[in-house]
Tab-separated table of C-alpha atoms (C1' of nucleotides) in Angstrom:
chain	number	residue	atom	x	y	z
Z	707	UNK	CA	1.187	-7.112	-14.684
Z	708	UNK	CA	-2.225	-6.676	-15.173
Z	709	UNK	CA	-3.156	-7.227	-11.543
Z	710	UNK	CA	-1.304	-4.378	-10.637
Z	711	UNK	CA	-2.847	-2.020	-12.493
Z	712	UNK	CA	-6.727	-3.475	-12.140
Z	713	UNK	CA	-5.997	-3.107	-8.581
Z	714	UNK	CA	-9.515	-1.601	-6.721
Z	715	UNK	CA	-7.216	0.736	-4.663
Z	716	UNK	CA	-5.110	1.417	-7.116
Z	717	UNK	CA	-8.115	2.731	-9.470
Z	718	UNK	CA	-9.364	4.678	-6.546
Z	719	UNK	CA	-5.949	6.451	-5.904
Z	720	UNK	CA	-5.060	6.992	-9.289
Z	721	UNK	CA	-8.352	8.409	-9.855
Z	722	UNK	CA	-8.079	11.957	-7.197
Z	723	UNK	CA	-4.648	11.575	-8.169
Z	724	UNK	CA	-5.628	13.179	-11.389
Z	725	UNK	CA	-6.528	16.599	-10.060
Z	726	UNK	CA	-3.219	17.369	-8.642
Z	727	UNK	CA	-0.966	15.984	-5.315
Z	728	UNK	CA	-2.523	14.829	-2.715
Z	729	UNK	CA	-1.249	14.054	1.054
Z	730	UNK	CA	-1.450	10.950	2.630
Z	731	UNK	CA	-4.494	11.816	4.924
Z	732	UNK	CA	-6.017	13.547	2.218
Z	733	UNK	CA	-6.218	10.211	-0.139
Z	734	UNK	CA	-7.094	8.758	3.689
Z	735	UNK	CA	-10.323	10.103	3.647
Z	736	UNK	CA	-11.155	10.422	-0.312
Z	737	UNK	CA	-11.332	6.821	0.004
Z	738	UNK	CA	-13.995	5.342	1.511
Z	739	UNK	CA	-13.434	2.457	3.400
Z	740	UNK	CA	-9.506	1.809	3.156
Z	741	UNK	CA	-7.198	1.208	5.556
Z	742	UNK	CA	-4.080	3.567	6.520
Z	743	UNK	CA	-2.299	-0.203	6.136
Z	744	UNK	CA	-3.809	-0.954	1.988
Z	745	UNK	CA	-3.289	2.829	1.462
Z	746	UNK	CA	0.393	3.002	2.276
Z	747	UNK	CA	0.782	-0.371	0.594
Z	748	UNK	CA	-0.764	0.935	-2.733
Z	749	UNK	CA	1.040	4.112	-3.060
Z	750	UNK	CA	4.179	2.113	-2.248
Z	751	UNK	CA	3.773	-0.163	-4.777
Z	752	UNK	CA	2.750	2.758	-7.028
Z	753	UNK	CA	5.537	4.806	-6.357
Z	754	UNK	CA	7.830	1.776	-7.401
Z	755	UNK	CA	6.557	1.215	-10.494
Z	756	UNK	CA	7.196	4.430	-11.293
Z	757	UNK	CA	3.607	5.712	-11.229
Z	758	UNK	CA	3.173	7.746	-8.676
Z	759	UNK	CA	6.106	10.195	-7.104
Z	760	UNK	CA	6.258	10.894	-3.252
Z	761	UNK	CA	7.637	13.814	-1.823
Z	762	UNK	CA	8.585	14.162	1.773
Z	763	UNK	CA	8.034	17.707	3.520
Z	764	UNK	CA	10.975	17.642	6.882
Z	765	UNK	CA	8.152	19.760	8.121
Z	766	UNK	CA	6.564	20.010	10.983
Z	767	UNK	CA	3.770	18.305	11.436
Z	768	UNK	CA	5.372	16.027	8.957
Z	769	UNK	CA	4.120	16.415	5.390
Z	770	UNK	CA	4.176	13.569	2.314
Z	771	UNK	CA	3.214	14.592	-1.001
Z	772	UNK	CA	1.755	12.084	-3.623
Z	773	UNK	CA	1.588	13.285	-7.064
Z	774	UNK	CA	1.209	11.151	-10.615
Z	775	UNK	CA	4.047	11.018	-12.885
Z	776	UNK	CA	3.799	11.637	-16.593
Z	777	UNK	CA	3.583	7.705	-16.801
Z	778	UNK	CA	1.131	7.528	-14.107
Z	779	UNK	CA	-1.152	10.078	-15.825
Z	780	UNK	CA	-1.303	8.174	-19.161
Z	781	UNK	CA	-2.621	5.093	-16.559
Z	782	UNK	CA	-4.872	7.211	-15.067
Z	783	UNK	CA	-6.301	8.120	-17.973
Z	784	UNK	CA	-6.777	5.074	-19.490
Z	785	UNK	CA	-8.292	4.180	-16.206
Z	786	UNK	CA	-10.522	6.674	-16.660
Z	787	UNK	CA	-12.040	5.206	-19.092
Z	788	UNK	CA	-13.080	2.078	-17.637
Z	789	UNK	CA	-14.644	4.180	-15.220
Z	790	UNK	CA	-16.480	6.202	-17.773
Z	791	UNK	CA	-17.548	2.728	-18.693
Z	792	UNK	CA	-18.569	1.712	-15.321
Z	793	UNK	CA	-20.716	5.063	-14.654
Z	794	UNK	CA	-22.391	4.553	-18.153
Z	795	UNK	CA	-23.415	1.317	-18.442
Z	796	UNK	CA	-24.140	0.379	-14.440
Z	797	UNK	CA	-27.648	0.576	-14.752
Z	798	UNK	CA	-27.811	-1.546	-17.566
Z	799	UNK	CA	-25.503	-4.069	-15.879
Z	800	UNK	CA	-27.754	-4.052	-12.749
Z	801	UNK	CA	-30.903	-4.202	-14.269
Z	802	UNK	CA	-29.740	-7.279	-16.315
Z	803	UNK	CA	-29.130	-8.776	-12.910
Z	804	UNK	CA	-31.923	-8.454	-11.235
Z	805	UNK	CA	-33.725	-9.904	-14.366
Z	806	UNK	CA	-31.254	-12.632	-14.198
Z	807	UNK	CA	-31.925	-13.275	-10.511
Z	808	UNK	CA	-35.413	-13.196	-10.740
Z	809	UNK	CA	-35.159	-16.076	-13.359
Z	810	UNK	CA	-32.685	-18.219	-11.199
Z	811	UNK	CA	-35.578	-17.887	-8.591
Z	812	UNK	CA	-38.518	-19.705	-10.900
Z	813	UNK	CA	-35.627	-22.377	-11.156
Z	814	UNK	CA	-34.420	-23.399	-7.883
Z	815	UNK	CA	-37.683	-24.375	-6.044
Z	816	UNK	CA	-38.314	-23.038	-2.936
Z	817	UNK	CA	-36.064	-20.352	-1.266
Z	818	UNK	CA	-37.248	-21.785	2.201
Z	819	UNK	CA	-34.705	-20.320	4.891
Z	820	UNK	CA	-32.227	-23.224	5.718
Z	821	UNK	CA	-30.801	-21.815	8.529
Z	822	UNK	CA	-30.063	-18.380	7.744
Z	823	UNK	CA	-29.992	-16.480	4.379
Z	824	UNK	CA	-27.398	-17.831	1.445
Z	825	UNK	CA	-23.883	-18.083	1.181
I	1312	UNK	CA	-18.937	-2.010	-9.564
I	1313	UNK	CA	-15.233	-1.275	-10.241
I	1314	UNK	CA	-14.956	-4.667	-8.491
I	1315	UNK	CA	-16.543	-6.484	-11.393
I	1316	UNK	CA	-14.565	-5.410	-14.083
I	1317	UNK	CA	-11.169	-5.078	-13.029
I	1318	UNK	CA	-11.199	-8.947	-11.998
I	1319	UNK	CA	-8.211	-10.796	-12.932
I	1320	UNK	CA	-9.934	-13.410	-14.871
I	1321	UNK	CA	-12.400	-11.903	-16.278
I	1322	UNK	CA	-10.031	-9.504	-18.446
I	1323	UNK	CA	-8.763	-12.370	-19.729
I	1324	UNK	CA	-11.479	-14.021	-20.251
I	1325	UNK	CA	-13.442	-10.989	-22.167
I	1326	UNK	CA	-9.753	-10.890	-23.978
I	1327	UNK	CA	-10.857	-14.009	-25.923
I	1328	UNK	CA	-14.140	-13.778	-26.522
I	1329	UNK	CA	-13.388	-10.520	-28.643
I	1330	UNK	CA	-12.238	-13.205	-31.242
I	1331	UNK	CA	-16.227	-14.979	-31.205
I	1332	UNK	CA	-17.306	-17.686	-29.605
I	1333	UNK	CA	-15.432	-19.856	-27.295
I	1334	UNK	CA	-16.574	-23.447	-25.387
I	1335	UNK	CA	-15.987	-23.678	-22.148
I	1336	UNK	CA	-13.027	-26.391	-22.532
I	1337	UNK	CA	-11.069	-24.261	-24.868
I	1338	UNK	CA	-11.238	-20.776	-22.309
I	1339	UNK	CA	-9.845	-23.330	-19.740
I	1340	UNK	CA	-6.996	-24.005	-22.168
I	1341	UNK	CA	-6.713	-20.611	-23.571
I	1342	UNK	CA	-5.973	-19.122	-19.715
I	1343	UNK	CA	-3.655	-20.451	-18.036
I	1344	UNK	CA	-4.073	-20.927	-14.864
I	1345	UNK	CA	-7.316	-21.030	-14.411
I	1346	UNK	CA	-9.154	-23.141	-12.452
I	1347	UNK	CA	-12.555	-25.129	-13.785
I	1348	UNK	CA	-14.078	-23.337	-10.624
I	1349	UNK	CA	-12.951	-19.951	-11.546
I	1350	UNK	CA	-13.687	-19.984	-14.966
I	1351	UNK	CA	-17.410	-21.127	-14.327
I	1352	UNK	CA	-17.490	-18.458	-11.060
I	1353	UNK	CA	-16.550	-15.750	-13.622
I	1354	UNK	CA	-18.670	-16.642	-16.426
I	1355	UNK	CA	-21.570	-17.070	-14.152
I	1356	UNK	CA	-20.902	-13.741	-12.733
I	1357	UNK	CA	-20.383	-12.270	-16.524
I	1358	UNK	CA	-23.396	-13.857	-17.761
I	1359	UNK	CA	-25.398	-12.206	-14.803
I	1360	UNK	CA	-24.503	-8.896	-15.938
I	1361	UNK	CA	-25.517	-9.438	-19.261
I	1362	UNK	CA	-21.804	-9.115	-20.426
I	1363	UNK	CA	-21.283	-12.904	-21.831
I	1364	UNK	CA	-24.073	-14.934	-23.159
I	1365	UNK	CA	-23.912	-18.249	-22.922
I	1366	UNK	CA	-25.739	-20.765	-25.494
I	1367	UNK	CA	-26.248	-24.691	-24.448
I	1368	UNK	CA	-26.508	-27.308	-27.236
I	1369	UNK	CA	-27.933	-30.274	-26.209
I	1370	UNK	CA	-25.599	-32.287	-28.135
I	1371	UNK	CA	-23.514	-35.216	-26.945
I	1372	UNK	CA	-20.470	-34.571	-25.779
I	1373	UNK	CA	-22.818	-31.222	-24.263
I	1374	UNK	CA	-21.600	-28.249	-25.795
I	1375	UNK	CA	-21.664	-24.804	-24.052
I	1376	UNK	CA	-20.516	-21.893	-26.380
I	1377	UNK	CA	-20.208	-18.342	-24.292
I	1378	UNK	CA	-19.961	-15.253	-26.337
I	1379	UNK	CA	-20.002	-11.168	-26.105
I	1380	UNK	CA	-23.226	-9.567	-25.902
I	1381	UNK	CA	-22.786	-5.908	-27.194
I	1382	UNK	CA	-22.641	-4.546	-23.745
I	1383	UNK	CA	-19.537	-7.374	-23.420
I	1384	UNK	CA	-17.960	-5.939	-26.725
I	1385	UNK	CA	-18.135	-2.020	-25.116
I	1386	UNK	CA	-16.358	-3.331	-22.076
I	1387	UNK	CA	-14.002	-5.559	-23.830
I	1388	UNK	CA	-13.219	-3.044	-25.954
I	1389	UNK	CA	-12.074	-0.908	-23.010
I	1390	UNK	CA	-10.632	-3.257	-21.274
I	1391	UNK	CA	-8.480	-3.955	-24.397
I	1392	UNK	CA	-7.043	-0.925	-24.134
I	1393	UNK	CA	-5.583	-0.888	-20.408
I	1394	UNK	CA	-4.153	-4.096	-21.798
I	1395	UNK	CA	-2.425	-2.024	-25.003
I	1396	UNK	CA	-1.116	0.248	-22.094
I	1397	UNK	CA	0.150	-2.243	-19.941
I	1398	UNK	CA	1.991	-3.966	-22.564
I	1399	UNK	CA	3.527	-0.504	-23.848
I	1400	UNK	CA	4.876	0.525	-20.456
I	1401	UNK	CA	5.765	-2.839	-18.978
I	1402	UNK	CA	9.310	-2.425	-19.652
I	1403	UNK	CA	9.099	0.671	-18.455
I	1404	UNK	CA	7.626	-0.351	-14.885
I	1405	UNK	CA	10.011	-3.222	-14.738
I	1406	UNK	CA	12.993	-0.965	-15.556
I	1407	UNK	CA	11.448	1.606	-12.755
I	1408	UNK	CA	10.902	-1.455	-10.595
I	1409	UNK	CA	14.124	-2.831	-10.405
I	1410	UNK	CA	15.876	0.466	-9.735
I	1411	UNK	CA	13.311	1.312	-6.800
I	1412	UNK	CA	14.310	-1.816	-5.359
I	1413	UNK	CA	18.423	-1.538	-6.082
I	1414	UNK	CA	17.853	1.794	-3.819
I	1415	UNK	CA	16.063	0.173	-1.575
I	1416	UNK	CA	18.909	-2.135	-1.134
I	1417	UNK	CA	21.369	0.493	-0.209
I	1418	UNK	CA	19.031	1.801	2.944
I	1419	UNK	CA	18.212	-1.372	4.123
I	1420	UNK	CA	22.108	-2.380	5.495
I	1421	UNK	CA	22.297	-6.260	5.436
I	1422	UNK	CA	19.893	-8.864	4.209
I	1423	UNK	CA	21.078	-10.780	6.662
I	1424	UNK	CA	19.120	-14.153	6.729
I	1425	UNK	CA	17.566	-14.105	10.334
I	1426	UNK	CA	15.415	-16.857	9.951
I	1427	UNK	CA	14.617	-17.375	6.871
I	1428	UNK	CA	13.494	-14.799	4.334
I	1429	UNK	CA	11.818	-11.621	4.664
I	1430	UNK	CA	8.191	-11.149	5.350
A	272	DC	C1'	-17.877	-32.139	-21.674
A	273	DA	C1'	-19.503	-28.934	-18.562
A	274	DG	C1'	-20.637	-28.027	-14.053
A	275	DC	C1'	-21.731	-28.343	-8.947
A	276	DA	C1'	-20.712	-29.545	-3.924
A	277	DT	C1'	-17.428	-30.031	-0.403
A	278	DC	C1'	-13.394	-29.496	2.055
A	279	DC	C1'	-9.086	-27.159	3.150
A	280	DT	C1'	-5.275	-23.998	2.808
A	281	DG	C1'	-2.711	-19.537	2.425
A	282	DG	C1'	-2.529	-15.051	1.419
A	283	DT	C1'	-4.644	-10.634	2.310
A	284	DA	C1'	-6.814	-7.225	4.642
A	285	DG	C1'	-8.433	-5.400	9.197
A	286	DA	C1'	-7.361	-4.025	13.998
A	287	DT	C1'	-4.195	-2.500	17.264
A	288	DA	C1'	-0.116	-0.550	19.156
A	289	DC	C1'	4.177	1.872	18.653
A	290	DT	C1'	7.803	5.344	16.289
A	291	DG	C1'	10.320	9.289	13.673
O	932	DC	C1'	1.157	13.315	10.456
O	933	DA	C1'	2.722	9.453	8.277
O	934	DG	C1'	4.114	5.743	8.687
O	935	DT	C1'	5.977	0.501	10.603
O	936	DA	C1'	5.187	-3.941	13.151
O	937	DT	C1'	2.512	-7.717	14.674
O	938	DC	C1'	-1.376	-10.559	15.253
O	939	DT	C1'	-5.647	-12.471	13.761
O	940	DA	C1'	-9.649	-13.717	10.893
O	941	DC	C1'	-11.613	-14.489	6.876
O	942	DC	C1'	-12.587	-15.901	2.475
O	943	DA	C1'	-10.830	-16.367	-2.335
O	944	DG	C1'	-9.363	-19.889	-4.626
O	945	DG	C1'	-7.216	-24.793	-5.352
O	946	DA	C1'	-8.019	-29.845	-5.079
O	947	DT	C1'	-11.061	-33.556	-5.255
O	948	DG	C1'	-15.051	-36.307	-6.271
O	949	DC	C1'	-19.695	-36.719	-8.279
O	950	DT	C1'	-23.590	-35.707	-11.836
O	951	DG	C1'	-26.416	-34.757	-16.197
DNA sequence: CAGCATCCTGGTAGATACTG
DNA sequence: CAGTATCTACCAGGATGCTG
């Protein structure tokens, strides 16, 4: 349950979502980086669990409307938050990890270049 | 970022520590599922981002104790709350679920078993 | 007990091509 | 425009064995 919902797409949707419907291409490139295949997948799985609603224009050009439901908008809020979380503390998180990396470093020896870089 | 903190084990993980202190042995008990490799991946990760602490007594048996810095409580505290919200509304996403997919049914004519199961 | 190194597998996401 | 279908590659994550 809680995979659904802590979903990176899902949190990225749900989050323009907020401001009103949004068409398919529209979320398409609001996104960075995801794929027309994740993005249908997403709002799919969205629109199943009764989070998102999806209306279908018989336009032409053919038009598909993504909007939150009232249940969606109580996620999206909540999701909100975590981003509000995220924003505010992300410098502290990253400065704690460089610290934290530059420690590791005095640790393990030498970082001589064994073919190529980590990983 | 978002990345981070909406991983699947470490909500769970930050779920117990709200309670205090936990050793490594009993967060592999308390979540199930999880592997010795993912728990020590996650905590690692956690403890990089100055989220968990983690305390080593040099006792025998070794003991390892991890805990919430404050920056873990803030976030766990958050986190806590998309929890609350998931276990409010996960009837009602079920319920919503299994109607989508009763509908679903009635479009797609046959599930006739060509070789094997969907996918 | 807590943790690391290694190997191996399966699901997941990307790319591509086609359709209503 | 908004999808579906198919194929492939990659890497997250499980299993196993060893160490301090």
């Amino acid at each position: 349950m809680l995979d659904c919902v802590t979903d990176k797409w899902t949190v990225l949707v749900l989050g323009l979502l907020r401001s009103g419907p949004w068409r398919f291409g529209q979320l398409r490139q609001g996104i960075e980086g995801v794929s027309q295949k994740m993005l249908t997948q997403t709002l799919r799985a969205l629109e199943r669990d009764g989070i998102v609603s999806r209306e279908v224009f018989a336009s032409s050009p053919p038009k598909v409307e993504y909007s939150l439901t009232p249940l969606g908008q109580s996620l999206a809020a909540t999701l909100d938050e975590l981003r509000l979380w995220a924003e505010q503390h992300m410098d502290a998180v990253l400065r704690h990890r460089s610290s934290y990396d530059a420690a590791a470093m005095r640790h393990e020896p030498v970082p001589v270049n064994r073919a190529g870089a980590a990983r």
